[in-house]
Tab-separated table of C-alpha atoms in Angstrom:
chain	number	residue	atom	x	y	z
N	1203	MET	CA	-26.208	-0.241	3.366
N	1204	ILE	CA	-23.549	1.004	0.929
N	1205	SER	CA	-24.297	-1.570	-1.749
N	1206	ASN	CA	-27.952	-0.420	-1.829
N	1207	MET	CA	-27.162	3.245	-2.383
N	1208	THR	CA	-28.582	5.049	-5.380
N	1209	VAL	CA	-27.257	7.970	-7.371
N	1210	THR	CA	-29.585	10.259	-5.446
N	1211	ASP	CA	-28.070	9.075	-2.149
N	1212	SER	CA	-24.596	9.993	-3.381
N	1213	GLU	CA	-25.776	13.400	-4.548
N	1214	LEU	CA	-27.375	14.112	-1.192
N	1215	ILE	CA	-24.207	13.077	0.643
N	1216	CYS	CA	-22.052	15.304	-1.566
N	1217	CYS	CA	-24.506	18.150	-1.011
N	1218	HIS	CA	-24.241	17.788	2.773
N	1219	LEU	CA	-20.454	17.672	2.571
N	1220	ARG	CA	-20.411	20.928	0.598
N	1221	VAL	CA	-22.974	22.763	2.711
N	1222	LEU	CA	-22.027	21.556	6.180
N	1223	HIS	CA	-18.275	21.134	5.858
N	1224	GLY	CA	-17.196	22.997	2.719
N	1225	ILE	CA	-15.820	19.781	1.233
N	1226	HIS	CA	-16.109	19.280	-2.523
N	1227	VAL	CA	-15.859	15.683	-3.689
N	1228	LYS	CA	-14.493	14.622	-7.045
N	1229	SER	CA	-16.807	12.203	-8.777
N	1230	ILE	CA	-15.441	8.693	-8.678
N	1231	GLU	CA	-14.897	7.643	-12.252
N	1232	SER	CA	-17.024	4.669	-13.170
N	1233	LYS	CA	-14.501	2.135	-14.326
N	1234	THR	CA	-15.343	0.002	-17.297
N	1235	GLU	CA	-16.452	-3.350	-15.963
N	1236	ARG	CA	-13.619	-5.742	-16.619
N	1237	ALA	CA	-14.326	-9.288	-17.647
N	1238	PHE	CA	-13.826	-11.796	-14.861
N	1239	VAL	CA	-10.501	-13.516	-15.323
N	1240	ARG	CA	-10.398	-16.981	-13.863
N	1241	GLY	CA	-7.274	-17.835	-11.955
N	1242	THR	CA	-5.846	-18.353	-8.519
N	1243	LYS	CA	-3.541	-15.337	-8.376
N	1244	VAL	CA	-4.424	-13.059	-5.439
N	1245	PHE	CA	-1.723	-10.377	-5.441
N	1246	GLY	CA	-1.791	-7.442	-7.833
N	1247	VAL	CA	-5.162	-8.284	-9.411
N	1248	PRO	CA	-8.439	-6.272	-9.349
N	1249	LEU	CA	-10.922	-6.962	-6.565
N	1250	GLU	CA	-13.505	-8.250	-9.037
N	1251	ASN	CA	-11.151	-11.031	-10.124
N	1252	LEU	CA	-10.649	-12.353	-6.603
N	1253	SER	CA	-12.506	-15.205	-4.996
N	1254	ARG	CA	-14.716	-13.725	-2.291
N	1255	THR	CA	-16.424	-14.998	0.830
N	1256	PHE	CA	-19.735	-13.680	2.106
N	1257	ILE	CA	-19.526	-12.380	5.668
N	1258	PRO	CA	-23.003	-11.343	6.927
N	1259	GLU	CA	-21.883	-8.147	8.666
N	1260	PHE	CA	-19.619	-6.970	5.858
N	1261	GLY	CA	-20.759	-8.487	2.570
N	1262	LEU	CA	-18.422	-10.105	0.035
N	1263	VAL	CA	-14.797	-9.953	1.177
N	1264	PRO	CA	-11.748	-11.323	-0.697
N	1265	THR	CA	-11.173	-14.856	0.566
N	1266	VAL	CA	-7.441	-14.302	0.926
N	1267	LEU	CA	-8.115	-11.401	3.296
N	1268	VAL	CA	-10.606	-13.438	5.328
N	1269	ASP	CA	-8.168	-16.366	5.614
N	1270	THR	CA	-5.132	-14.276	6.556
N	1271	CYS	CA	-7.005	-12.103	9.070
N	1272	SER	CA	-8.658	-15.139	10.670
N	1273	PHE	CA	-5.213	-16.749	10.989
N	1274	LEU	CA	-3.763	-13.655	12.661
N	1275	LEU	CA	-6.740	-13.128	14.944
N	1276	GLU	CA	-5.706	-16.261	16.833
N	1277	ARG	CA	-2.205	-14.803	17.130
N	1278	ALA	CA	-3.180	-11.170	17.739
N	1279	GLY	CA	-1.056	-11.006	20.863
N	1280	THR	CA	2.164	-11.321	18.847
N	1281	VAL	CA	4.479	-8.434	19.794
N	1282	GLY	CA	4.921	-5.872	17.022
N	1283	LEU	CA	2.363	-7.505	14.713
N	1284	PHE	CA	2.370	-5.651	11.353
N	1285	ARG	CA	5.334	-3.560	12.510
N	1286	LYS	CA	8.014	-6.243	12.604
N	1287	PRO	CA	8.892	-7.651	9.168
N	1288	GLY	CA	8.803	-11.340	8.427
N	1289	SER	CA	11.379	-13.477	6.667
N	1290	LEU	CA	11.700	-12.467	3.001
N	1291	PRO	CA	12.423	-16.018	1.737
N	1292	ARG	CA	9.468	-17.412	3.706
N	1293	ILE	CA	7.174	-14.600	2.543
N	1294	LYS	CA	8.159	-15.157	-1.073
N	1295	ALA	CA	7.478	-18.894	-0.808
N	1296	LEU	CA	4.148	-18.378	0.996
N	1297	ARG	CA	3.089	-15.757	-1.513
N	1298	ALA	CA	3.807	-18.137	-4.401
N	1299	LYS	CA	1.699	-20.858	-2.765
N	1300	LEU	CA	-1.225	-18.502	-2.221
N	1301	ASN	CA	-1.015	-17.387	-5.856
N	1302	ARG	CA	-1.292	-21.041	-6.858
N	1303	GLY	CA	-4.382	-21.485	-4.701
N	1304	GLU	CA	-2.723	-23.685	-2.102
N	1305	ALA	CA	-4.082	-23.410	1.430
N	1306	SER	CA	-0.812	-23.164	3.301
N	1307	LEU	CA	-1.325	-20.922	6.323
N	1308	ALA	CA	-1.443	-23.646	8.966
N	1309	THR	CA	2.324	-23.676	9.497
N	1310	ALA	CA	2.968	-20.024	8.596
N	1311	PHE	CA	4.534	-17.421	10.887
N	1312	ALA	CA	2.434	-14.488	12.108
N	1313	TYR	CA	4.911	-11.841	10.924
N	1314	ASP	CA	4.998	-13.351	7.439
N	1315	VAL	CA	1.205	-13.388	7.113
N	1316	ALA	CA	0.956	-9.813	8.436
N	1317	THR	CA	3.409	-8.688	5.761
N	1318	LEU	CA	1.334	-10.429	3.090
N	1319	ILE	CA	-1.786	-8.521	4.148
N	1320	LYS	CA	0.074	-5.233	3.699
N	1321	GLN	CA	1.379	-6.379	0.319
N	1322	PHE	CA	-2.107	-7.411	-0.763
N	1323	CYS	CA	-3.506	-3.932	0.003
N	1324	ARG	CA	-0.519	-2.084	-1.452
N	1325	GLU	CA	-0.392	-4.021	-4.729
N	1326	LEU	CA	-4.034	-3.694	-5.756
N	1327	PRO	CA	-4.241	-2.013	-9.194
N	1328	GLU	CA	-6.416	0.694	-7.599
N	1329	PRO	CA	-6.222	1.708	-3.900
N	1330	LEU	CA	-8.976	0.437	-1.635
N	1331	ILE	CA	-9.703	4.096	-0.877
N	1332	PRO	CA	-10.117	5.638	-4.370
N	1333	THR	CA	-7.684	8.440	-5.140
N	1334	GLU	CA	-10.609	10.711	-6.093
N	1335	LEU	CA	-11.595	10.802	-2.402
N	1336	HIS	CA	-8.147	11.410	-0.911
N	1337	ALA	CA	-8.233	15.225	-1.019
N	1338	ALA	CA	-11.714	15.344	0.517
N	1339	ILE	CA	-10.787	12.812	3.212
N	1340	LEU	CA	-7.705	14.777	4.205
N	1341	LYS	CA	-9.637	18.051	4.246
N	1342	ALA	CA	-12.105	16.467	6.649
N	1343	GLN	CA	-9.272	16.225	9.157
N	1344	THR	CA	-8.781	19.987	9.103
N	1345	LEU	CA	-12.312	20.755	10.315
N	1346	ASP	CA	-12.696	22.538	13.641
N	1347	THR	CA	-14.328	19.947	15.878
N	1348	LEU	CA	-13.906	16.221	16.363
N	1349	GLU	CA	-17.631	15.792	15.758
N	1350	ASP	CA	-17.360	17.504	12.351
N	1351	LYS	CA	-14.281	15.481	11.403
N	1352	THR	CA	-15.983	12.206	12.257
N	1353	SER	CA	-19.233	13.184	10.573
N	1354	ALA	CA	-17.447	14.151	7.342
N	1355	LEU	CA	-15.423	10.924	7.327
N	1356	GLN	CA	-18.575	8.869	7.810
N	1357	LEU	CA	-20.225	10.578	4.865
N	1358	LEU	CA	-17.163	10.107	2.677
N	1359	SER	CA	-16.948	6.419	3.581
N	1360	CYS	CA	-20.485	6.024	2.212
N	1361	LEU	CA	-19.277	7.068	-1.254
N	1362	LEU	CA	-16.907	4.134	-1.715
N	1363	PRO	CA	-17.688	1.445	-4.292
N	1364	ALA	CA	-19.345	-1.605	-2.704
N	1365	ARG	CA	-16.379	-3.973	-3.272
N	1366	ASN	CA	-13.946	-1.531	-1.678
N	1367	ALA	CA	-16.290	-0.746	1.189
N	1368	SER	CA	-16.823	-4.392	2.168
N	1369	CYS	CA	-13.092	-5.055	2.095
N	1370	LEU	CA	-12.180	-1.946	4.116
N	1371	HIS	CA	-14.921	-2.443	6.678
N	1372	TYR	CA	-13.757	-6.000	7.308
N	1373	LEU	CA	-10.119	-4.891	7.559
N	1374	PHE	CA	-10.870	-2.036	9.984
N	1375	ASP	CA	-12.925	-4.353	12.188
N	1376	PHE	CA	-10.062	-6.845	12.247
N	1377	LEU	CA	-7.486	-4.163	13.103
N	1378	CYS	CA	-9.759	-2.932	15.894
N	1379	LYS	CA	-9.656	-6.429	17.405
N	1380	VAL	CA	-5.863	-6.395	17.140
N	1381	THR	CA	-5.725	-3.147	19.153
N	1382	GLN	CA	-7.823	-4.747	21.874
N	1383	ARG	CA	-4.723	-6.770	22.732
N	1384	CYS	CA	-2.299	-3.857	22.526
N	1385	GLU	CA	-0.995	-4.557	26.038
N	1386	GLU	CA	0.423	-7.778	24.608
N	1387	ASN	CA	1.294	-6.828	21.025
N	1388	LEU	CA	2.155	-3.153	21.705
N	1389	MET	CA	0.218	-2.157	18.584
N	1390	THR	CA	-2.121	0.754	19.273
N	1391	SER	CA	-4.564	2.195	16.759
N	1392	SER	CA	-2.042	4.930	16.016
N	1393	ASN	CA	0.716	2.380	15.370
N	1394	LEU	CA	-1.486	0.344	13.027
N	1395	ALA	CA	-2.689	3.474	11.220
N	1396	THR	CA	0.935	4.491	10.654
N	1397	VAL	CA	1.739	1.076	9.193
N	1398	PHE	CA	-1.293	0.944	6.902
N	1399	ALA	CA	-1.314	4.571	5.717
N	1400	PRO	CA	1.040	3.908	2.745
N	1401	CYS	CA	-1.106	0.890	1.763
N	1402	LEU	CA	-4.561	2.437	2.002
N	1403	LEU	CA	-3.885	6.143	1.439
N	1404	PRO	CA	-0.706	6.205	-0.685
N	1405	PRO	CA	0.659	9.734	-1.309
N	1406	PRO	CA	0.280	10.617	-5.021
N	1407	ASN	CA	3.324	12.903	-5.128
N	1408	LYS	CA	6.299	14.191	-3.125
N	1409	ALA	CA	4.338	17.149	-1.787
N	1410	GLU	CA	2.069	14.702	0.015
N	1411	LEU	CA	5.025	13.068	1.743
N	1412	SER	CA	5.390	15.906	4.246
N	1413	GLU	CA	5.048	15.016	7.900
N	1414	GLY	CA	1.920	17.131	8.309
N	1415	ARG	CA	0.100	15.506	5.405
N	1416	PHE	CA	1.113	12.035	6.552
N	1417	GLU	CA	-0.271	12.800	10.019
N	1418	LEU	CA	-3.641	13.571	8.442
N	1419	ARG	CA	-3.630	10.143	6.812
N	1420	ILE	CA	-2.872	8.517	10.137
N	1421	HIS	CA	-5.776	10.336	11.809
N	1422	VAL	CA	-8.178	9.147	9.105
N	1423	LEU	CA	-7.267	5.485	9.500
N	1424	ARG	CA	-7.079	5.741	13.263
N	1425	THR	CA	-10.690	6.954	13.366
N	1426	PHE	CA	-11.992	3.885	11.553
N	1427	ILE	CA	-9.686	1.441	13.342
N	1428	GLU	CA	-10.988	2.682	16.682
N	1429	LYS	CA	-14.615	2.907	15.505
N	1430	PRO	CA	-15.173	0.483	12.624
N	1431	HIS	CA	-18.920	0.491	13.334
N	1432	LEU	CA	-19.065	4.054	11.959
N	1433	PHE	CA	-17.661	3.049	8.582
N	1434	GLY	CA	-20.232	3.360	5.811
N	1435	VAL	CA	-22.861	4.724	8.202
N	1436	ILE	CA	-24.496	8.121	7.728
N	1437	PRO	CA	-24.714	10.064	11.030
N	1438	LYS	CA	-28.278	9.943	12.414
N	1439	ALA	CA	-28.699	13.730	12.532
N	1440	ILE	CA	-27.791	13.995	8.863
N	1441	MET	CA	-29.919	10.983	7.926
N	1442	ASP	CA	-32.930	12.638	9.572
N	1443	SER	CA	-32.324	15.883	7.699
N	1444	MET	CA	-31.915	13.990	4.417
N	1445	ASP	CA	-35.225	12.188	4.961
N	1446	PHE	CA	-36.925	15.498	5.740
N	1447	LEU	CA	-35.550	17.185	2.624
N	1448	VAL	CA	-36.489	14.296	0.355
N	1449	ASN	CA	-39.989	13.890	1.798
N	1450	CYS	CA	-40.637	17.632	1.818
N	1451	ASN	CA	-39.613	18.059	-1.796
N	1452	LEU	CA	-41.479	14.930	-2.893
N	1453	VAL	CA	-44.675	16.289	-1.342
N	1454	LYS	CA	-44.217	19.622	-3.112
N	1455	GLU	CA	-43.462	17.905	-6.399
N	1456	THR	CA	-46.486	15.643	-5.990
N	1457	GLN	CA	-48.771	18.566	-5.202
N	1458	LYS	CA	-47.511	20.460	-8.236
N	1459	ARG	CA	-48.077	17.491	-10.535
N	1460	HIS	CA	-51.483	16.849	-9.006
N	1461	CYS	CA	-52.555	20.442	-9.717
N	1462	LEU	CA	-51.536	20.054	-13.344
N	1463	LYS	CA	-53.453	16.769	-13.634
N	1464	GLU	CA	-56.503	18.288	-11.960
N	1465	CYS	CA	-56.505	21.272	-14.329
N	1466	THR	CA	-56.232	18.901	-17.270
N	1467	SER	CA	-59.033	16.784	-15.842
N	1468	VAL	CA	-61.324	19.802	-15.398
N	1469	LYS	CA	-60.694	20.930	-18.967
N	1470	GLY	CA	-61.378	17.427	-20.197
N	1471	GLN	CA	-64.669	17.273	-18.342
N	1472	ALA	CA	-65.738	20.654	-19.712
N	1473	ALA	CA	-65.069	19.447	-23.244
N	1474	SER	CA	-66.639	16.017	-22.771
N	1475	PRO	CA	-70.227	15.809	-21.546
N	1476	SER	CA	-69.772	12.072	-20.932
N	1477	ALA	CA	-67.186	12.673	-18.221
N	1478	LYS	CA	-68.245	10.921	-15.038
N	1479	PRO	CA	-68.491	12.763	-11.729
N	1480	GLY	CA	-65.910	11.748	-9.163
N	1481	VAL	CA	-63.065	11.298	-11.649
N	1482	GLN	CA	-61.138	14.147	-10.074
N	1483	CYS	CA	-61.480	12.574	-6.637
N	1484	ALA	CA	-60.341	9.175	-7.882
N	1485	ARG	CA	-57.299	10.664	-9.568
N	1486	LYS	CA	-56.444	12.659	-6.508
N	1487	THR	CA	-56.457	9.569	-4.305
N	1488	ASN	CA	-54.383	7.632	-6.834
N	1489	THR	CA	-51.785	10.411	-7.020
N	1490	GLN	CA	-51.444	10.541	-3.241
N	1491	GLU	CA	-50.935	6.792	-3.058
N	1492	LYS	CA	-48.046	7.075	-5.506
N	1493	CYS	CA	-46.106	9.589	-3.446
N	1494	GLY	CA	-42.790	7.752	-3.257
N	1495	PRO	CA	-39.301	7.951	-4.801
N	1496	GLU	CA	-39.923	4.904	-6.997
N	1497	PHE	CA	-42.574	6.871	-8.882
N	1498	PHE	CA	-40.294	9.852	-9.472
N	1499	PRO	CA	-37.129	8.339	-10.990
N	1500	GLU	CA	-36.271	11.578	-12.729
N	1501	TYR	CA	-36.564	13.610	-9.542
N	1502	SER	CA	-33.346	15.128	-8.214
N	1503	LEU	CA	-33.009	17.219	-5.076
N	1504	LEU	CA	-29.936	19.036	-6.335
């Protein structure tokens, strides 16, 4: 899935976004890999420094997020979950315990834990949705049709770093389950998107605080809360076209290289009387067998 993507995959996705939707994506700056810092602190630290738990469907997810979401899932019917604030003194005490590595959720209150999840997302050194993608994500919401909007968002979600993607996918799936009990908790996908917009898509400046721009952020999150299975998945129609383009160009490139090799082989045979018949045929078969992306690492579609 996302963690197995290559540079070429990203280039193809960006190409489709430009051609199909007129969306230009800023390249996500490759951050210098920070040394792992051992410790129990979970708030305000980079994702790579957090203890993580492997969840088959999502990959490696911060353990604190898995524990808090699992706790709330059993209490998902709580009215106003994530909207109603918890007790500040209790939240402060619970936060301190979690930062010390103490498992202390058993007796916690649902509103307090919900507030901690929002704080966890909001206080990450870098947003779970990289700022380089914000402009493109918001532009996707201005496209003409719902199909185009969803398609563009799916493509953009495939460009996220693996750590961020696993965390977001898990969170969106959890929030989707919360909305399934909205008759009890009164928290619809729109309500949850409104609550999480400042945490996941924080406005970079005052201009982005306008009501219209904030609505775009809500629509983005609402899409993935309602359909978490689309997160990090390339639409089938686009996947088929990408496969066609790659295969078509690889065949052309292979044929071109084969012609060059064959010409060289013919010249070599003309110059060397000891050349054995059938060499051209053997080389041709060998070249065809090696018609795959792994044999053309320098090849780029763009």
